[in-house]
mmCIF file of C-alpha atoms in Angstrom:
data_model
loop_
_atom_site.group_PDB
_atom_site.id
_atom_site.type_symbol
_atom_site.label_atom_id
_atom_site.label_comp_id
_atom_site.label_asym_id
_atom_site.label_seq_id
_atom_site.Cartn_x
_atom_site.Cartn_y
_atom_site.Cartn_z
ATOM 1 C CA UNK A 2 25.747 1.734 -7.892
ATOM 2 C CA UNK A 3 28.281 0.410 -5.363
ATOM 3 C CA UNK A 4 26.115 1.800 -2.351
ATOM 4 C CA UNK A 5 23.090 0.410 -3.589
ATOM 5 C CA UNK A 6 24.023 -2.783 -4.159
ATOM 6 C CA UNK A 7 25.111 -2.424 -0.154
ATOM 7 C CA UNK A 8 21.956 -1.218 0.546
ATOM 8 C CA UNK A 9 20.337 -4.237 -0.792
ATOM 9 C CA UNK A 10 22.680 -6.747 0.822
ATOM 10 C CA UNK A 11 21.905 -5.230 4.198
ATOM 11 C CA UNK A 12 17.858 -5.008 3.781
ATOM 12 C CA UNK A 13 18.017 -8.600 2.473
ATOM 13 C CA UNK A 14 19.690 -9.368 5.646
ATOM 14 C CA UNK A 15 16.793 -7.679 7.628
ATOM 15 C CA UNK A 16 14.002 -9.137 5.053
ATOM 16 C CA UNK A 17 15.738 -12.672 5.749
ATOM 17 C CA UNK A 18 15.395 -12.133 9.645
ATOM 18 C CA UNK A 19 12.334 -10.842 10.008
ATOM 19 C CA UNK A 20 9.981 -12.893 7.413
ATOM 20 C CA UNK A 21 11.761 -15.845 8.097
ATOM 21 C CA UNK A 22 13.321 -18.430 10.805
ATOM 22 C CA UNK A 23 15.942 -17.044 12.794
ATOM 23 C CA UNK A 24 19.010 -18.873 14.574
ATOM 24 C CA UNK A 25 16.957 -18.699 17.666
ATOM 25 C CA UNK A 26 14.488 -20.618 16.133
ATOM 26 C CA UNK A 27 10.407 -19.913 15.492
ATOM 27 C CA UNK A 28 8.867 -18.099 17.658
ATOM 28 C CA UNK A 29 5.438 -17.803 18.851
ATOM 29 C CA UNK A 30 2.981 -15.062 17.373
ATOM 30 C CA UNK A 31 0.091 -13.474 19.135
ATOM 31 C CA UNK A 32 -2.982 -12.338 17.625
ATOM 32 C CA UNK A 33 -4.532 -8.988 18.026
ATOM 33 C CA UNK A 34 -8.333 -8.145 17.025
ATOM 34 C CA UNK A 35 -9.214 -5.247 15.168
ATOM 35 C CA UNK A 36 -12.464 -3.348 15.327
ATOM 36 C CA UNK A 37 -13.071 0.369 14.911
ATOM 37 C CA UNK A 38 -16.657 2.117 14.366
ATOM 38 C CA UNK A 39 -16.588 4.440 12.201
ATOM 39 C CA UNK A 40 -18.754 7.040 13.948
ATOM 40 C CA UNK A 41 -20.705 10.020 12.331
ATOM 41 C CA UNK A 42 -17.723 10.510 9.971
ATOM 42 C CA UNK A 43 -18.156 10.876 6.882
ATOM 43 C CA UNK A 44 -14.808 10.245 5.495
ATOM 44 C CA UNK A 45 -11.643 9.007 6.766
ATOM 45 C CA UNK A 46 -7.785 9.208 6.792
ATOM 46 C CA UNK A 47 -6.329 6.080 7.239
ATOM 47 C CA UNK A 48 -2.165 5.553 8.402
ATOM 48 C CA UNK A 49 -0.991 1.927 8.715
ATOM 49 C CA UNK A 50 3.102 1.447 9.527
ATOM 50 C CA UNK A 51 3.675 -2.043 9.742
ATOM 51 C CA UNK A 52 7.574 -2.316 10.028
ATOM 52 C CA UNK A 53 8.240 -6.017 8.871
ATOM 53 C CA UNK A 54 6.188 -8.549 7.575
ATOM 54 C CA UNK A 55 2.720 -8.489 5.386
ATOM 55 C CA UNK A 56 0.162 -6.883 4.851
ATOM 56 C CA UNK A 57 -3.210 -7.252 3.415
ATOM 57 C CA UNK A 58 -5.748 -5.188 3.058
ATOM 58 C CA UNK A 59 -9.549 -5.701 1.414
ATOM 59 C CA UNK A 60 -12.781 -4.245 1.993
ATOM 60 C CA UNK A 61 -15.395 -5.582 4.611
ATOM 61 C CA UNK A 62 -18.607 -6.675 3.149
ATOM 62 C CA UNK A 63 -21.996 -5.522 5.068
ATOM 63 C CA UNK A 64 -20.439 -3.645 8.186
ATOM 64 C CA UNK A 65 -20.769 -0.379 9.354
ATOM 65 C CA UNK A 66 -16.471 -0.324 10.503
ATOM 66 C CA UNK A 67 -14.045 1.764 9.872
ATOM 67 C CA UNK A 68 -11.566 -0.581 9.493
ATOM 68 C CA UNK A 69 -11.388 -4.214 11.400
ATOM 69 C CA UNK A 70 -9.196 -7.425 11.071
ATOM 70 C CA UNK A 71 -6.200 -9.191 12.679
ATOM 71 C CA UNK A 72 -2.874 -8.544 13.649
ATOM 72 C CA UNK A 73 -0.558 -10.948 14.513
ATOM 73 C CA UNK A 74 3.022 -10.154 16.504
ATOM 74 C CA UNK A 75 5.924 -11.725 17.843
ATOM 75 C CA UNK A 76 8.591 -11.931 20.872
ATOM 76 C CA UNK A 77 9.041 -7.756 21.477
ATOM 77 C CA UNK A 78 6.509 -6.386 19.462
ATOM 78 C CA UNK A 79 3.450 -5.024 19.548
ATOM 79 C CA UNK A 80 0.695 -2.346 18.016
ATOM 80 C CA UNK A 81 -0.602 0.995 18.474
ATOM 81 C CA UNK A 82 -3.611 2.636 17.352
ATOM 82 C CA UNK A 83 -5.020 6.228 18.076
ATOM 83 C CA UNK A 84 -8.601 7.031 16.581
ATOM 84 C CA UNK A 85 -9.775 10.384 16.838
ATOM 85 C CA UNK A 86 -13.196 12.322 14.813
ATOM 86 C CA UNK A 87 -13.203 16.137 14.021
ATOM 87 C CA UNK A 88 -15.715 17.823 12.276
ATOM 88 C CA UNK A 89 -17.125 14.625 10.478
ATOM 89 C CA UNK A 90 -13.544 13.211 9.730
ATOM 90 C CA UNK A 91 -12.101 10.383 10.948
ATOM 91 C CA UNK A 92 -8.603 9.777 11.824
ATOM 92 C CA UNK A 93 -7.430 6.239 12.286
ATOM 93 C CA UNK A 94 -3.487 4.967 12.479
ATOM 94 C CA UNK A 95 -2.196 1.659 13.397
ATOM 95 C CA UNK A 96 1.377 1.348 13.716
ATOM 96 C CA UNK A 97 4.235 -1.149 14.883
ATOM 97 C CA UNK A 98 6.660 -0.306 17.842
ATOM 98 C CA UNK A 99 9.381 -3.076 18.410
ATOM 99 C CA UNK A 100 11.530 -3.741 21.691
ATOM 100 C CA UNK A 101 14.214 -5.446 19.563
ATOM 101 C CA UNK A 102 16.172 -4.077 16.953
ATOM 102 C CA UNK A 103 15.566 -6.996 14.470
ATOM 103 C CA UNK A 104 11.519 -8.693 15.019
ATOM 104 C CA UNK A 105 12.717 -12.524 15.161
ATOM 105 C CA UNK A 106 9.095 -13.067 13.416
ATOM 106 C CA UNK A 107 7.318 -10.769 10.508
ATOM 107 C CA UNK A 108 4.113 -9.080 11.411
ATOM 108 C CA UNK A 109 1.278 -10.581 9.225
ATOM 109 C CA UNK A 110 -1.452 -7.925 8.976
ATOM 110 C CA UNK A 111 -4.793 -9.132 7.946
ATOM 111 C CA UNK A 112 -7.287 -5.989 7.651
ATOM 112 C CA UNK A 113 -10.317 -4.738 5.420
ATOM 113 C CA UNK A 114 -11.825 -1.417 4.732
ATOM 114 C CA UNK A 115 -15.519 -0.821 5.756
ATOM 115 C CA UNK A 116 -15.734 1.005 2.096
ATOM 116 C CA UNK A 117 -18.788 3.425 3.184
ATOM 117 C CA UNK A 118 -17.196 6.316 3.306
ATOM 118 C CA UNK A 119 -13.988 8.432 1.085
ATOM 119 C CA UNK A 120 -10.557 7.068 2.831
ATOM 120 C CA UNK A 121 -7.151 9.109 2.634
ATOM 121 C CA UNK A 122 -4.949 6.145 3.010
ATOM 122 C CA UNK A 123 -1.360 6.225 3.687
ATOM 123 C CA UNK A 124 1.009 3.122 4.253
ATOM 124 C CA UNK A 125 4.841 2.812 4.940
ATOM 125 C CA UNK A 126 6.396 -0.417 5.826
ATOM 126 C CA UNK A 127 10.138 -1.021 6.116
ATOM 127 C CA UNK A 128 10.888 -4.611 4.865
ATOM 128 C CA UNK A 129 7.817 -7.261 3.249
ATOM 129 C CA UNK A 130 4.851 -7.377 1.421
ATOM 130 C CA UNK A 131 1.894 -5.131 0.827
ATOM 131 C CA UNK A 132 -1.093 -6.216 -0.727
ATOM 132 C CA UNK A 133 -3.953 -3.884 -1.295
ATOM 133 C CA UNK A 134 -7.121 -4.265 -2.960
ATOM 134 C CA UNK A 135 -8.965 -0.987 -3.001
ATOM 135 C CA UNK A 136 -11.337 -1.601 -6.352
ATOM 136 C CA UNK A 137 -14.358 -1.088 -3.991
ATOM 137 C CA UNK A 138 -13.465 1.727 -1.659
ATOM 138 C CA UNK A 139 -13.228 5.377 -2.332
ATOM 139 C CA UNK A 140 -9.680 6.571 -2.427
ATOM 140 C CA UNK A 141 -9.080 9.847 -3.385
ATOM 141 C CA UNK A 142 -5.283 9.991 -1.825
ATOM 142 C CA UNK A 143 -3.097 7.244 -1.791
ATOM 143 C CA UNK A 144 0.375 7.186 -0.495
ATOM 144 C CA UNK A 145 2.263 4.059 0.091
ATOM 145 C CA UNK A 146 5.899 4.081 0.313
ATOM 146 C CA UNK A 147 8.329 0.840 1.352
ATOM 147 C CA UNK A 148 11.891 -0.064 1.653
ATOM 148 C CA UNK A 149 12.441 -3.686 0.318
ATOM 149 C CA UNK A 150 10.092 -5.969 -0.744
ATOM 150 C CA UNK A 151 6.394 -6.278 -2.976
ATOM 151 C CA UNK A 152 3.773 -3.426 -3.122
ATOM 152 C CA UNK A 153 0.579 -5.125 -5.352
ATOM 153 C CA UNK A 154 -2.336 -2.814 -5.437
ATOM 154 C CA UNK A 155 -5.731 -2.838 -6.977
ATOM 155 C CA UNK A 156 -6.930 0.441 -7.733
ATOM 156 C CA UNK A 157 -10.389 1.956 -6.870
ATOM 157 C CA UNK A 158 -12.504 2.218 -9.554
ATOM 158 C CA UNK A 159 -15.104 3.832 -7.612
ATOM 159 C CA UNK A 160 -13.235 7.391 -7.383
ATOM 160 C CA UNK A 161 -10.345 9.865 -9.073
ATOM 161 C CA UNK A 162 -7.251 8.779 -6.821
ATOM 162 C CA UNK A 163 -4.202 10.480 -6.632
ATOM 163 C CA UNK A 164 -1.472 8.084 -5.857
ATOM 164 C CA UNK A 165 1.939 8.265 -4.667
ATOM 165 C CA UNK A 166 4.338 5.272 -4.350
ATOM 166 C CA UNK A 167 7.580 5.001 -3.680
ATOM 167 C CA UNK A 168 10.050 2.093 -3.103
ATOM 168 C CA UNK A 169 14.113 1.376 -2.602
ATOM 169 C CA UNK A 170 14.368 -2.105 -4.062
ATOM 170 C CA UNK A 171 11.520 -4.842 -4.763
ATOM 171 C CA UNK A 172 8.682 -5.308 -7.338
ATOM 172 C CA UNK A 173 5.582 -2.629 -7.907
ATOM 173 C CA UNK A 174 2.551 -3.694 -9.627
ATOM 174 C CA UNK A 175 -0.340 -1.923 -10.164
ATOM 175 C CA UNK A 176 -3.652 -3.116 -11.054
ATOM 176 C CA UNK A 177 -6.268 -1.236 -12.914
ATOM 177 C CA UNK A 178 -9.804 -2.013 -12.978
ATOM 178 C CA UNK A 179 -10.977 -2.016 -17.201
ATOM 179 C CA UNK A 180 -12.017 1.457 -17.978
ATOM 180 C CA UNK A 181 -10.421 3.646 -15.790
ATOM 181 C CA UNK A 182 -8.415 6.467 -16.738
ATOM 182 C CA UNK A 183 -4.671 7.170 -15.961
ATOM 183 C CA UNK A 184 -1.779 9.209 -16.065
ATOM 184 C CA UNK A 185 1.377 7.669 -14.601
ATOM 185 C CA UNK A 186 4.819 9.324 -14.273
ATOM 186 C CA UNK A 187 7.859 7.361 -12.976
ATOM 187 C CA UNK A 188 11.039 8.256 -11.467
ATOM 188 C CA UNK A 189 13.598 5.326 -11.235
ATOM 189 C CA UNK A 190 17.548 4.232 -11.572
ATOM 190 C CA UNK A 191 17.967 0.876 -12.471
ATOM 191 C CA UNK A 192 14.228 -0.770 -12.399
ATOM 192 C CA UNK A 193 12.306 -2.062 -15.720
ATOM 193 C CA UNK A 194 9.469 -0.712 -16.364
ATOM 194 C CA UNK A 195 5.772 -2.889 -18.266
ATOM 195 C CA UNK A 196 2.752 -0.753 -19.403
ATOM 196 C CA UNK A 197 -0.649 -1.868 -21.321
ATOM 197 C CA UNK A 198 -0.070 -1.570 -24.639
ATOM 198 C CA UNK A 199 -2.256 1.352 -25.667
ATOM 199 C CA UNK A 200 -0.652 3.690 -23.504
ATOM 200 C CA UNK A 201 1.041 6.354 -24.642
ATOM 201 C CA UNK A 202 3.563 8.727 -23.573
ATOM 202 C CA UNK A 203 3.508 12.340 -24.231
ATOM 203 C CA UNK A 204 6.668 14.230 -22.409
ATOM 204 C CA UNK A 205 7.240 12.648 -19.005
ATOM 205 C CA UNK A 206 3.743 11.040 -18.876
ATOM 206 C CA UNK A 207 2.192 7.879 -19.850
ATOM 207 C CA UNK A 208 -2.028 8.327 -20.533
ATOM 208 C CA UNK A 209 -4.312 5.503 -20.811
ATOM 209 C CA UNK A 210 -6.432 5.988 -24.004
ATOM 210 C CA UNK A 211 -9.600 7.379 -22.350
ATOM 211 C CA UNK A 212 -7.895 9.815 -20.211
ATOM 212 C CA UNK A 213 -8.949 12.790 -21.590
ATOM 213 C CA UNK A 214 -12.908 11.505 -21.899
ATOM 214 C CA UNK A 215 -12.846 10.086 -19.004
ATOM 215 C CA UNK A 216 -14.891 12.170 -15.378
ATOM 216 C CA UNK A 217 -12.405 9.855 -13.075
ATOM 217 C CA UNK A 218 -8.733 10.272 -13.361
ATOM 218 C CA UNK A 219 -6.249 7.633 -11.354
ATOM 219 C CA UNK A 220 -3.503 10.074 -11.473
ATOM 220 C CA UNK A 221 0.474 7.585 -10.659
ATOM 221 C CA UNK A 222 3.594 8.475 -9.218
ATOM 222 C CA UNK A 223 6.035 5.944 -9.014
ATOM 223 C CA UNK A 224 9.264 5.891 -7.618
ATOM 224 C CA UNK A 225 11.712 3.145 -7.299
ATOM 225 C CA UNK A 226 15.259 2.825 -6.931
ATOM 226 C CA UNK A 227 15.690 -1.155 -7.678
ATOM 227 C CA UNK A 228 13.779 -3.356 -9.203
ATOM 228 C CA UNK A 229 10.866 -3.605 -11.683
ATOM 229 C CA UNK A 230 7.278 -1.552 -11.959
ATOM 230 C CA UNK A 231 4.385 -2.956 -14.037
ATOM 231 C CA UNK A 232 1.042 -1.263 -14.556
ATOM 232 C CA UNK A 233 -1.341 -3.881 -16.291
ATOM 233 C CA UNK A 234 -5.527 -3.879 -16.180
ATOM 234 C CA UNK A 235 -7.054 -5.824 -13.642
ATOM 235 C CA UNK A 236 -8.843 -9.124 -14.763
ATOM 236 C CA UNK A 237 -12.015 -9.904 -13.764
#
């Protein structure tokens, strides 16, 4: 417990200097447009690694992208992306390198799906905030993993997804679009844990009602060290 507790101390130190104003004082960002084609592919695996900072991600209405958006930086930082296309799949990653040990500004990640076309997604950030809402794209793997902060995500409720999530301290909520099925298992130490009402556990799982009715299964893994998980259904 002791080393946890240091563990949060010191990524609340890094969460305080890179989302917020530093004794140097605010610093400038710069913004960087996003704009892949998706090609002849006919799905897509998707890596984003933003390292501080937030990031939101939606789906692009009427466009024939991969993925497109904005990304803003600051003082020693900047992005990389590699794109590459192999027998009809696409391969897209966007990720954060930093000159500076400590980003005196959080990256702010502003992106959207083009939703066409199956997408293996996979995000890791160290310290902030992801928000994802994947109710309109096809998702059949989802892996998202974080050190400190929020992970919100809307499920897709246009495909099964198998999703892994995993998290050292912060808040996890999951959002699930009204009638689809799940199965959620959860590994944690010292987090609380909310669930709809009508599930019910059986062993180590937790099943929505319809999950053994239903064609498409949202299959959950949750891990989490610190903090709190809640799985609730998705409002329209």
């Amino acid at each position: 417990l002791s080393v946890l507790i240091i563990f949060g101390i010191l990524l609340g130190m890094l969460w305080m200097a890179g989302v917020g104003i530093t004794p140097l004082g605010e610093q400038p960002l710069t913004s960087e447009n996003i704009n892949q084609p998706l090609g002849d592919a006919n799905r897509a695996e998707i890596i984003l690694a933003p390292s501080v900072g937030i990031l939101s991600l939606g789906t692009l209405s009427g466009s024939e992208a991969l993925i497109a958006g904005e990304v803003s930086t600051g003082r020693g930082q900047e992005v990389c992306s590699d794109y590459d296309i192999q027998a009809h799949t696409a391969t897209y990653s966007l990720r954060a390198q930093n000159s500076v040990p400590v980003p005196a500004r959080a990256w702010d990640w502003d992106l959207a799906l083009g939703g066409t076309v199956p997408v293996d997604l996979d995000v890791s950030m160290g310290v902030g905030k992801i928000d994802l809402d994947l109710e309109s794209v096809k998702t059949p793997n989802l892996n998202i993993s974080q050190g400190i902060g929020e992970i919100d995500v809307i499920i897709s409720e246009r495909s099964s997804t198998d999703a892994e999530i995993s998290q050292a301290i912060g808040s996890i909520t999951i959002r699930i679009p009204q009638g689809v099925a799940v199965r959620l298992s959860t590994s944690k130490a010292i987090s609380s844990l909310q669930l709809p009402s009508n599930f019910e556990q059986r062993g180590e799982y937790y099943f929505s009602p319809n999950y053994e009715t239903s064609n498409e299964r949202v299959t959950l893994e949750i891990s989490q060290a610190i903090g709190s998980i809640m799985v609730k259904y998705e409002n329209k």
